[in-house]
Amino acid sequence: MPHRSAYEPTADRRTQRRLALDRVVTPEMQRVAEREHLTGEQVRAEVARGRMVIPANHHHAALDPMGIGLRAGVKVNANIGSSPTTSSPAGEVEKLTVAEKWGADTVMDLSTGKDLDETRTAIIEASTVPIGTVPIYQALEQVKQPEDLDIGRLLEVIEVQARQGVDYMTIHAGVRLEHLPLCQHRVTGIVSRGGGLLARWMVHHKAENPLYEHFDAVLDICREHDVTISLGDGLRPGSIADASDAAQFAELDTLGELVQRCWDADVQAMVEGPGHIPLDQLEMNVRRQQQVCQEAPFYTLGPLVTDIAPGYDHITSAIGAAIVGWHGTSMLCYVTPKEHLGLPDAEDVKEGLIAYRIAAHAADLARGGASGRRAARWDRKLSEARFAFDWNAQFDAALDPATARAMHDETLPNDHFKSAEFCSMCGPKYCPMHNFRDVDWTQLADVVAERKRGRQAT
Ligand code: SF4
């Protein structure tokens, strides 16, 4: 369970953005300041500028507020959710518990299938981290086929979820009819569920995306409950071959326009990003988003830096995640080993989160600032314990103490090995850290000087 301050939610029903613009430092901003080692005024200024969001729905009673933005530490989101064939409300609450235990900063409930309201209510009641959703999934459950969706139903679902306490929602309003020809001949077409549904709807009805056409109505609901809008990237590339193409960047331009519309309506906004991007295009993608979207927080899925490793996509994507985090992505949506293959279970959630905590931490180290200094202190603490051969302290400082201890104890389980100056990797004779510590370094200067004198004499 994360540390909780004596935090009392603000009773003011204005959004965090409106309050920040009115120069109010809310309890939520104060709590974020405490967690990020910033001042309340610094957080307020970032929220007012739109560079930080605090997803904090008025109805989410158990929330411990957190901030997503350039001046905060890099955050990690974990997706959970049932599918029509697998899981239950209790199973999803279990995944939420695993996600919180392993350090998820936010959790998205992407449930499809039965009992959606029941599952979401159970998740929100149990959750101290912000909960995100993609409302079009629930709307689709209520109709026979995607073509039967209409704006009335979409708005109704958004409103129901907002009243339940959902803190942020992915709204795929940036997929425009005019963008669709740009992705018609891609290797992997459209890989976003929301983007795919809306594309099918637009072509069938020969009409513009209803979420774009009625975006003001979406904003009205989000403002009332202070739901942060996460502008979905429905045309994100789903393969390395499609990375950074015209469709992706046409949608990004629309997302930039929608960020401004969110801000004008006092609604907090962040922007979702790709997907599958090779290493050499990662920095460019972050810079372009920051420029087009006026530094609204960037929230990326991975990105995967290669397509060839199904079963290991927590690794292919954590590589990309660390690099985009370094260059300015504010939140990393995790990818589990099951990506592209099946619905993750609790063990997959843990594997994905560990990979992404490492990526976020590596990015914090590279970014510097208050989060970078905090991250560096953690690295130093572990390294000092390692060099002192204080194995218990090293395990305690590890990201996953139980795994570190178990791996060590596989070969050297006895207690007296907890201060041994070696492990089974190199053994006592070869252990370089032991050999280094064994040297009488006080004699070094004399030894070097003597050698020098000897060379000069010959
Ligand atoms: S034996 Fe090798 S791996 Fe083990 S502590 Fe020494 S240097 Fe590190």
Coordinates of C-alpha atoms and ligand atoms in Angstrom, one line a residue:
M1 CA 0.0 0.0 0.0
P2 CA 1.5 3.4 -1.0
H3 CA 2.2 6.0 1.6
R4 CA -0.9 8.1 2.3
S5 CA -0.8 11.7 3.5
A6 CA -3.5 13.3 5.5
Y7 CA -5.0 14.2 2.1
E8 CA -8.6 15.5 2.0
P9 CA -10.0 15.9 -1.5
T10 CA -10.9 19.4 -2.6
A11 CA -14.6 20.1 -2.2
D12 CA -14.5 22.6 -5.1
R13 CA -16.1 21.0 -8.1
R14 CA -14.1 23.0 -10.6
T15 CA -11.4 21.0 -12.5
Q16 CA -7.8 20.9 -11.3
R17 CA -7.0 22.9 -14.5
R18 CA -9.5 25.6 -13.8
L19 CA -8.4 25.9 -10.2
A20 CA -4.8 26.1 -11.3
L21 CA -5.6 28.9 -13.7
D22 CA -7.4 30.6 -10.8
R23 CA -4.1 30.4 -8.9
V24 CA -5.5 27.9 -6.3
V25 CA -3.1 25.2 -5.0
T26 CA -5.5 22.4 -4.3
P27 CA -5.0 19.5 -1.8
E28 CA -4.4 17.3 -4.9
M29 CA -1.6 19.6 -6.1
Q30 CA -0.1 19.7 -2.7
R31 CA -0.1 15.9 -2.5
V32 CA 1.5 15.7 -5.9
A33 CA 4.1 18.2 -4.8
E34 CA 4.9 16.1 -1.7
R35 CA 5.3 13.0 -3.9
E36 CA 7.4 14.7 -6.6
H37 CA 9.6 16.8 -4.2
L38 CA 8.3 20.0 -5.8
T39 CA 6.5 22.9 -4.3
G40 CA 2.7 23.3 -4.5
E41 CA 3.2 26.4 -6.6
Q42 CA 5.4 24.5 -9.1
V43 CA 2.7 21.9 -9.5
R44 CA 0.0 24.5 -9.9
A45 CA 2.0 26.3 -12.6
E46 CA 2.6 23.1 -14.5
V47 CA -1.1 22.1 -14.3
A48 CA -2.2 25.6 -15.4
R49 CA 0.3 25.5 -18.3
G50 CA -1.1 22.1 -19.4
R51 CA 2.2 20.4 -19.0
M52 CA 1.0 18.3 -16.0
V53 CA -2.3 16.5 -15.4
I54 CA -3.6 15.2 -12.1
P55 CA -6.3 12.7 -13.0
A56 CA -8.6 13.0 -10.1
N57 CA -12.3 12.4 -10.7
H58 CA -14.4 14.0 -8.0
H59 CA -16.1 10.7 -7.3
H60 CA -13.0 8.5 -6.8
A61 CA -12.9 8.5 -3.0
A62 CA -9.9 6.1 -2.5
L63 CA -7.6 8.0 -4.8
D64 CA -4.1 9.1 -3.7
P65 CA -3.4 11.9 -6.3
M66 CA -0.5 11.7 -8.6
G67 CA 0.8 13.9 -11.4
I68 CA 1.8 13.1 -15.0
G69 CA 4.1 15.5 -16.7
L70 CA 7.5 16.7 -17.7
R71 CA 8.5 17.9 -14.3
A72 CA 7.3 14.8 -12.5
G73 CA 9.0 11.4 -12.5
V74 CA 8.2 9.1 -15.4
K75 CA 5.0 7.1 -14.7
V76 CA 3.9 3.6 -15.6
N77 CA 0.4 2.5 -16.5
A78 CA -0.7 -1.1 -16.3
N79 CA -3.7 -2.3 -18.4
I80 CA -6.0 -4.9 -16.8
G81 CA -9.4 -6.0 -17.9
S82 CA -11.6 -9.0 -18.6
S83 CA -12.3 -10.3 -22.1
P84 CA -15.5 -11.9 -23.3
T85 CA -14.0 -15.3 -22.6
T86 CA -11.8 -14.8 -19.6
S87 CA -11.8 -13.3 -16.0
S88 CA -14.3 -11.9 -13.6
P89 CA -14.7 -8.8 -11.3
A90 CA -12.8 -10.6 -8.5
G91 CA -10.1 -11.6 -11.0
E92 CA -9.7 -8.0 -12.1
V93 CA -9.4 -6.7 -8.6
E94 CA -6.7 -9.3 -8.0
K95 CA -4.8 -7.9 -11.1
L96 CA -5.3 -4.4 -9.7
T97 CA -3.8 -5.5 -6.4
V98 CA -0.8 -7.0 -8.2
A99 CA -0.4 -3.9 -10.4
E100 CA -0.4 -1.6 -7.4
K101 CA 2.0 -3.9 -5.5
W102 CA 4.5 -3.8 -8.4
G103 CA 4.3 -0.1 -8.7
A104 CA 1.7 0.8 -11.4
D105 CA 1.1 4.6 -11.1
T106 CA -2.2 4.3 -13.0
V107 CA -4.3 1.4 -14.1
M108 CA -6.5 1.2 -17.2
D109 CA -9.6 -1.1 -17.0
L110 CA -9.9 -2.3 -20.6
S111 CA -12.6 -4.9 -19.8
T112 CA -14.8 -6.1 -22.6
G113 CA -17.6 -8.7 -22.3
K114 CA -20.0 -9.2 -19.3
D115 CA -20.4 -7.3 -16.0
L116 CA -18.5 -4.2 -17.1
D117 CA -20.2 -1.8 -14.6
E118 CA -19.8 -4.2 -11.7
T119 CA -16.1 -4.9 -12.6
R120 CA -15.3 -1.2 -12.9
T121 CA -17.1 -0.3 -9.6
A122 CA -15.1 -3.0 -7.8
I123 CA -11.8 -1.7 -9.4
I124 CA -12.5 2.0 -8.5
E125 CA -13.5 1.2 -5.0
A126 CA -10.3 -0.8 -4.4
S127 CA -7.9 1.6 -6.2
T128 CA -5.7 4.3 -4.8
V129 CA -4.2 5.0 -8.2
P130 CA -6.1 6.8 -11.0
I131 CA -8.3 4.5 -13.2
G132 CA -8.5 5.0 -16.9
T133 CA -10.9 3.5 -19.4
V134 CA -11.8 3.4 -23.1
P135 CA -15.5 4.1 -23.1
I136 CA -16.1 3.0 -26.7
Y137 CA -15.5 -0.6 -25.6
Q138 CA -18.5 -0.6 -23.3
A139 CA -20.6 1.2 -25.9
L140 CA -19.8 -1.6 -28.4
E141 CA -21.0 -4.2 -25.9
Q142 CA -24.4 -2.6 -26.1
V143 CA -24.9 -3.0 -29.8
K144 CA -24.8 -5.8 -32.3
Q145 CA -22.1 -4.4 -34.6
P146 CA -19.8 -1.3 -34.7
E147 CA -22.0 0.4 -37.4
D148 CA -24.9 0.5 -34.8
L149 CA -23.0 2.8 -32.5
D150 CA -24.2 6.4 -32.3
I151 CA -23.1 9.5 -30.5
G152 CA -26.0 9.3 -28.0
R153 CA -24.8 5.9 -26.8
L154 CA -21.2 7.0 -26.7
L155 CA -22.0 10.1 -24.6
E156 CA -24.2 8.0 -22.3
V157 CA -21.4 5.6 -21.6
I158 CA -18.9 8.4 -21.0
E159 CA -21.3 10.0 -18.5
V160 CA -22.0 6.7 -16.7
Q161 CA -18.2 6.0 -16.4
A162 CA -17.6 9.6 -15.3
R163 CA -20.1 9.3 -12.5
Q164 CA -18.6 6.0 -11.4
G165 CA -15.3 7.8 -10.8
V166 CA -13.1 7.0 -13.8
D167 CA -10.2 9.5 -13.6
Y168 CA -9.1 9.5 -17.3
M169 CA -10.6 8.3 -20.5
T170 CA -9.1 7.4 -23.9
I171 CA -11.2 9.3 -26.5
H172 CA -10.3 8.5 -30.1
A173 CA -11.5 11.8 -31.4
G174 CA -8.4 12.4 -33.6
V175 CA -9.1 9.7 -36.2
R176 CA -10.7 11.6 -39.1
L177 CA -12.4 10.3 -42.2
E178 CA -9.8 12.1 -44.3
H179 CA -7.0 10.2 -42.6
L180 CA -8.2 6.8 -43.5
P181 CA -6.9 6.6 -47.1
L182 CA -3.4 7.2 -45.5
C183 CA -3.5 3.8 -43.7
Q184 CA -5.3 1.7 -46.3
H185 CA -2.1 0.2 -47.6
R186 CA -0.2 -0.2 -44.4
V187 CA 1.4 -3.5 -43.5
T188 CA -0.7 -3.8 -40.4
G189 CA -3.6 -1.4 -41.1
I190 CA -5.2 0.0 -37.9
V191 CA -4.2 -1.8 -34.7
S192 CA -6.0 0.4 -32.1
R193 CA -9.3 -1.2 -31.1
G194 CA -11.0 2.2 -30.8
G195 CA -9.4 3.4 -34.1
G196 CA -10.5 0.3 -35.9
L197 CA -14.1 0.5 -34.7
L198 CA -14.4 4.2 -35.6
A199 CA -12.8 3.7 -39.1
R200 CA -15.4 0.9 -39.8
W201 CA -18.2 3.2 -38.6
M202 CA -17.0 6.2 -40.7
V203 CA -16.7 4.3 -43.9
H204 CA -20.1 2.6 -43.5
H205 CA -21.9 5.8 -42.7
K206 CA -19.8 8.0 -45.0
A207 CA -19.5 10.4 -42.1
E208 CA -17.0 12.1 -39.9
N209 CA -15.9 10.5 -36.5
P210 CA -18.8 11.2 -34.1
L211 CA -16.3 11.8 -31.2
Y212 CA -14.6 14.5 -33.3
E213 CA -17.9 16.0 -34.4
H214 CA -19.4 16.1 -30.9
F215 CA -16.2 16.7 -29.0
D216 CA -17.7 19.7 -27.1
A217 CA -20.3 17.4 -25.6
V218 CA -17.5 15.0 -24.4
L219 CA -15.8 18.0 -22.9
D220 CA -18.9 19.1 -21.0
I221 CA -19.1 15.7 -19.3
C222 CA -15.4 15.6 -18.5
R223 CA -15.4 19.1 -17.1
E224 CA -18.3 18.3 -14.8
H225 CA -16.5 15.4 -13.1
D226 CA -12.9 16.4 -13.8
V227 CA -12.2 13.5 -16.0
T228 CA -8.8 13.9 -17.8
I229 CA -9.0 13.2 -21.5
S230 CA -6.3 11.0 -22.9
L231 CA -6.5 11.7 -26.6
G232 CA -6.2 8.3 -28.2
D233 CA -3.9 7.5 -31.1
G234 CA -6.3 5.4 -33.2
L235 CA -3.9 5.4 -36.1
R236 CA -0.8 4.4 -34.2
P237 CA 1.6 2.2 -36.2
G238 CA 1.3 -1.5 -35.4
S239 CA 4.5 -2.5 -37.1
I240 CA 8.0 -1.2 -37.7
A241 CA 7.2 -0.9 -41.4
D242 CA 4.3 1.6 -40.6
A243 CA 6.2 3.7 -38.1
S244 CA 6.2 7.5 -38.4
D245 CA 4.0 7.4 -41.5
A246 CA 1.6 10.0 -42.9
A247 CA -1.5 8.6 -41.2
Q248 CA 0.2 8.7 -37.7
F249 CA 1.3 12.3 -38.1
A250 CA -2.0 13.5 -39.7
E251 CA -3.8 12.2 -36.6
L252 CA -1.2 13.8 -34.4
D253 CA -1.9 17.2 -35.9
T254 CA -5.6 16.7 -35.0
L255 CA -4.6 15.7 -31.5
G256 CA -2.7 19.0 -31.2
E257 CA -5.9 20.9 -32.2
L258 CA -7.9 18.9 -29.6
V259 CA -5.5 19.6 -26.8
Q260 CA -6.2 23.3 -27.3
R261 CA -9.9 22.6 -27.3
C262 CA -9.6 20.6 -24.0
W263 CA -7.6 23.5 -22.4
D264 CA -10.1 26.1 -23.6
A265 CA -12.9 24.0 -21.9
D266 CA -10.9 23.7 -18.6
V267 CA -10.4 20.0 -19.2
Q268 CA -7.1 18.3 -18.5
A269 CA -5.5 16.5 -21.5
M270 CA -2.7 14.1 -22.3
V271 CA -1.8 12.6 -25.7
E272 CA -1.3 8.9 -26.5
G273 CA 1.4 7.8 -28.8
P274 CA 2.8 4.8 -30.6
G275 CA 3.1 1.7 -30.8
H276 CA 5.9 0.3 -32.9
I277 CA 8.9 2.6 -33.6
P278 CA 12.5 1.8 -34.4
L279 CA 15.2 3.2 -32.2
D280 CA 16.4 5.9 -34.5
Q281 CA 12.9 7.4 -34.8
L282 CA 12.1 7.6 -31.1
E283 CA 13.5 11.0 -30.2
M284 CA 12.0 12.6 -33.3
N285 CA 8.6 11.2 -32.3
V286 CA 8.7 12.7 -28.8
R287 CA 10.0 16.1 -30.1
R288 CA 7.2 16.2 -32.7
Q289 CA 4.5 15.4 -30.2
Q290 CA 5.8 18.0 -27.8
Q291 CA 5.8 20.6 -30.5
V292 CA 2.4 19.8 -32.0
C293 CA 0.7 19.3 -28.7
Q294 CA 2.3 22.2 -26.8
E295 CA 4.0 19.9 -24.3
A296 CA 0.8 18.3 -23.1
P297 CA 1.9 15.1 -21.3
F298 CA 2.8 12.3 -23.8
Y299 CA 1.6 8.8 -22.9
T300 CA 3.1 6.1 -25.1
L301 CA 2.4 2.4 -25.5
G302 CA 6.0 1.0 -25.3
P303 CA 7.0 1.7 -28.1
L304 CA 8.2 -1.7 -29.3
V305 CA 11.5 -1.3 -31.2
T306 CA 11.1 -4.5 -33.2
D307 CA 8.3 -6.8 -34.2
I308 CA 10.1 -10.1 -34.1
A309 CA 9.8 -11.3 -30.5
P310 CA 6.2 -12.3 -29.5
G311 CA 6.4 -13.7 -26.0
Y312 CA 9.0 -11.1 -25.1
D313 CA 7.4 -7.9 -26.0
H314 CA 7.8 -6.6 -22.5
I315 CA 11.5 -6.4 -23.4
T316 CA 11.2 -5.1 -27.0
S317 CA 8.9 -2.4 -25.7
A318 CA 10.7 -1.5 -22.5
I319 CA 13.8 -0.6 -24.6
G320 CA 11.7 1.9 -26.5
A321 CA 10.0 3.1 -23.3
A322 CA 13.2 3.9 -21.6
I323 CA 14.4 6.0 -24.5
V324 CA 11.1 7.9 -25.1
G325 CA 11.0 8.5 -21.3
W326 CA 14.4 10.0 -21.4
H327 CA 13.4 12.3 -24.2
G328 CA 10.3 13.6 -22.5
T329 CA 7.4 11.0 -22.5
S330 CA 5.6 11.4 -19.2
M331 CA 3.8 8.1 -18.9
L332 CA 4.7 4.7 -20.3
C333 CA 1.9 2.2 -20.9
Y334 CA 3.3 -1.2 -20.1
V335 CA 3.3 -4.1 -22.4
T336 CA 3.3 -7.7 -21.0
P337 CA 4.9 -10.8 -22.4
K338 CA 1.4 -11.8 -23.7
E339 CA 1.1 -8.8 -26.0
H340 CA -0.2 -9.9 -29.4
L341 CA -0.8 -13.4 -28.0
G342 CA -3.5 -13.4 -25.3
L343 CA -5.0 -11.8 -22.2
P344 CA -2.4 -11.2 -19.5
D345 CA -2.8 -13.0 -16.2
A346 CA -1.5 -11.8 -12.8
E347 CA 2.0 -13.1 -13.5
D348 CA 2.2 -11.3 -16.8
V349 CA 1.1 -8.1 -15.1
K350 CA 4.0 -8.5 -12.7
E351 CA 6.5 -9.2 -15.5
G352 CA 5.3 -6.2 -17.5
L353 CA 5.4 -3.9 -14.6
I354 CA 8.9 -4.9 -13.5
A355 CA 10.2 -4.3 -17.1
Y356 CA 8.5 -0.8 -17.1
R357 CA 9.6 0.2 -13.7
I358 CA 13.1 -0.4 -14.9
A359 CA 12.5 1.6 -18.1
A360 CA 10.9 4.5 -16.1
H361 CA 13.7 4.5 -13.6
A362 CA 16.4 4.5 -16.3
A363 CA 14.6 7.4 -17.9
D364 CA 14.4 9.3 -14.6
L365 CA 18.2 8.9 -14.2
A366 CA 18.8 10.3 -17.6
R367 CA 16.3 13.2 -17.2
G368 CA 17.8 14.5 -14.0
G369 CA 15.8 17.0 -11.9
A370 CA 14.2 16.1 -8.5
S371 CA 13.1 12.6 -9.8
G372 CA 16.6 12.0 -11.3
R373 CA 18.3 12.8 -8.1
R374 CA 16.0 10.5 -6.2
A375 CA 16.6 7.7 -8.7
A376 CA 20.4 8.2 -8.5
R377 CA 20.2 7.9 -4.7
W378 CA 18.5 4.5 -5.0
D379 CA 21.2 3.3 -7.5
R380 CA 23.9 4.4 -5.2
K381 CA 22.3 2.7 -2.1
L382 CA 22.2 -0.6 -3.9
S383 CA 25.8 -0.3 -5.3
E384 CA 27.2 0.6 -1.9
A385 CA 25.5 -2.5 -0.4
R386 CA 26.8 -4.6 -3.3
F387 CA 30.4 -3.4 -2.8
A388 CA 30.2 -3.9 0.9
F389 CA 29.0 -7.5 0.3
D390 CA 26.0 -6.7 2.5
W391 CA 23.7 -9.2 0.7
N392 CA 20.6 -8.5 2.8
A393 CA 20.9 -4.8 2.2
Q394 CA 21.4 -5.4 -1.5
F395 CA 18.2 -7.5 -1.6
D396 CA 16.3 -5.0 0.4
A397 CA 17.3 -2.2 -2.1
A398 CA 16.4 -4.3 -5.1
L399 CA 13.3 -3.5 -7.3
D400 CA 12.2 -7.1 -6.7
P401 CA 13.8 -8.2 -3.4
A402 CA 12.2 -11.7 -3.3
T403 CA 13.5 -12.6 -6.7
A404 CA 17.0 -11.2 -6.0
R405 CA 17.2 -13.2 -2.8
A406 CA 15.8 -16.4 -4.3
M407 CA 18.3 -16.3 -7.2
H408 CA 21.3 -15.8 -4.8
D409 CA 20.1 -18.5 -2.5
E410 CA 19.6 -21.0 -5.3
T411 CA 23.4 -21.8 -4.9
L412 CA 24.4 -20.2 -1.6
P413 CA 21.5 -20.5 0.7
N414 CA 23.2 -20.5 4.1
D415 CA 23.1 -17.4 6.3
H416 CA 26.9 -17.1 6.5
F417 CA 27.0 -16.5 2.8
K418 CA 25.0 -13.2 3.4
S419 CA 28.3 -11.5 4.2
A420 CA 30.5 -13.6 1.9
E421 CA 32.8 -11.6 -0.3
F422 CA 31.7 -13.5 -3.4
C423 CA 28.8 -15.3 -5.0
S424 CA 28.6 -18.3 -7.2
M425 CA 29.0 -16.2 -10.4
C426 CA 32.8 -15.9 -10.1
G427 CA 33.6 -17.7 -6.8
P428 CA 36.0 -16.4 -4.1
K429 CA 39.2 -16.6 -6.0
Y430 CA 38.0 -14.7 -9.1
C431 CA 35.6 -12.2 -7.5
P432 CA 36.9 -8.8 -8.7
M433 CA 35.2 -6.8 -6.1
H434 CA 36.7 -9.0 -3.4
N435 CA 40.1 -8.7 -5.0
F436 CA 39.8 -5.0 -5.2
R437 CA 38.8 -4.7 -1.6
D438 CA 41.8 -7.0 -0.7
V439 CA 44.4 -4.7 -2.2
D440 CA 46.3 -2.4 0.2
W441 CA 45.5 0.8 -1.8
T442 CA 47.5 3.0 0.7
Q443 CA 50.7 1.7 -1.0
L444 CA 49.6 2.5 -4.5
A445 CA 51.1 6.0 -4.7
D446 CA 54.5 4.7 -3.5
V447 CA 54.4 1.7 -5.9
V448 CA 53.7 4.0 -8.9
A449 CA 56.4 6.5 -7.9
E450 CA 59.0 3.7 -7.4
R451 CA 58.2 2.3 -10.9
K452 CA 58.5 5.8 -12.4
R453 CA 61.9 6.4 -10.8
G454 CA 63.1 3.0 -12.0
R455 CA 62.1 3.8 -15.6
Q456 CA 63.9 7.2 -15.4
A457 CA 67.1 5.5 -14.1
T458 CA 67.4 3.1 -17.1
Ligands
SF4_1 S1 31.6 -13.2 -7.4 FE1 31.4 -11.9 -9.2 S2 29.2 -11.6 -9.5 FE2 29.5 -12.4 -7.4 S3 29.8 -10.6 -6.1 FE3 31.9 -11.1 -6.8 S4 32.1 -9.8 -8.6 FE4 29.9 -9.9 -8.2

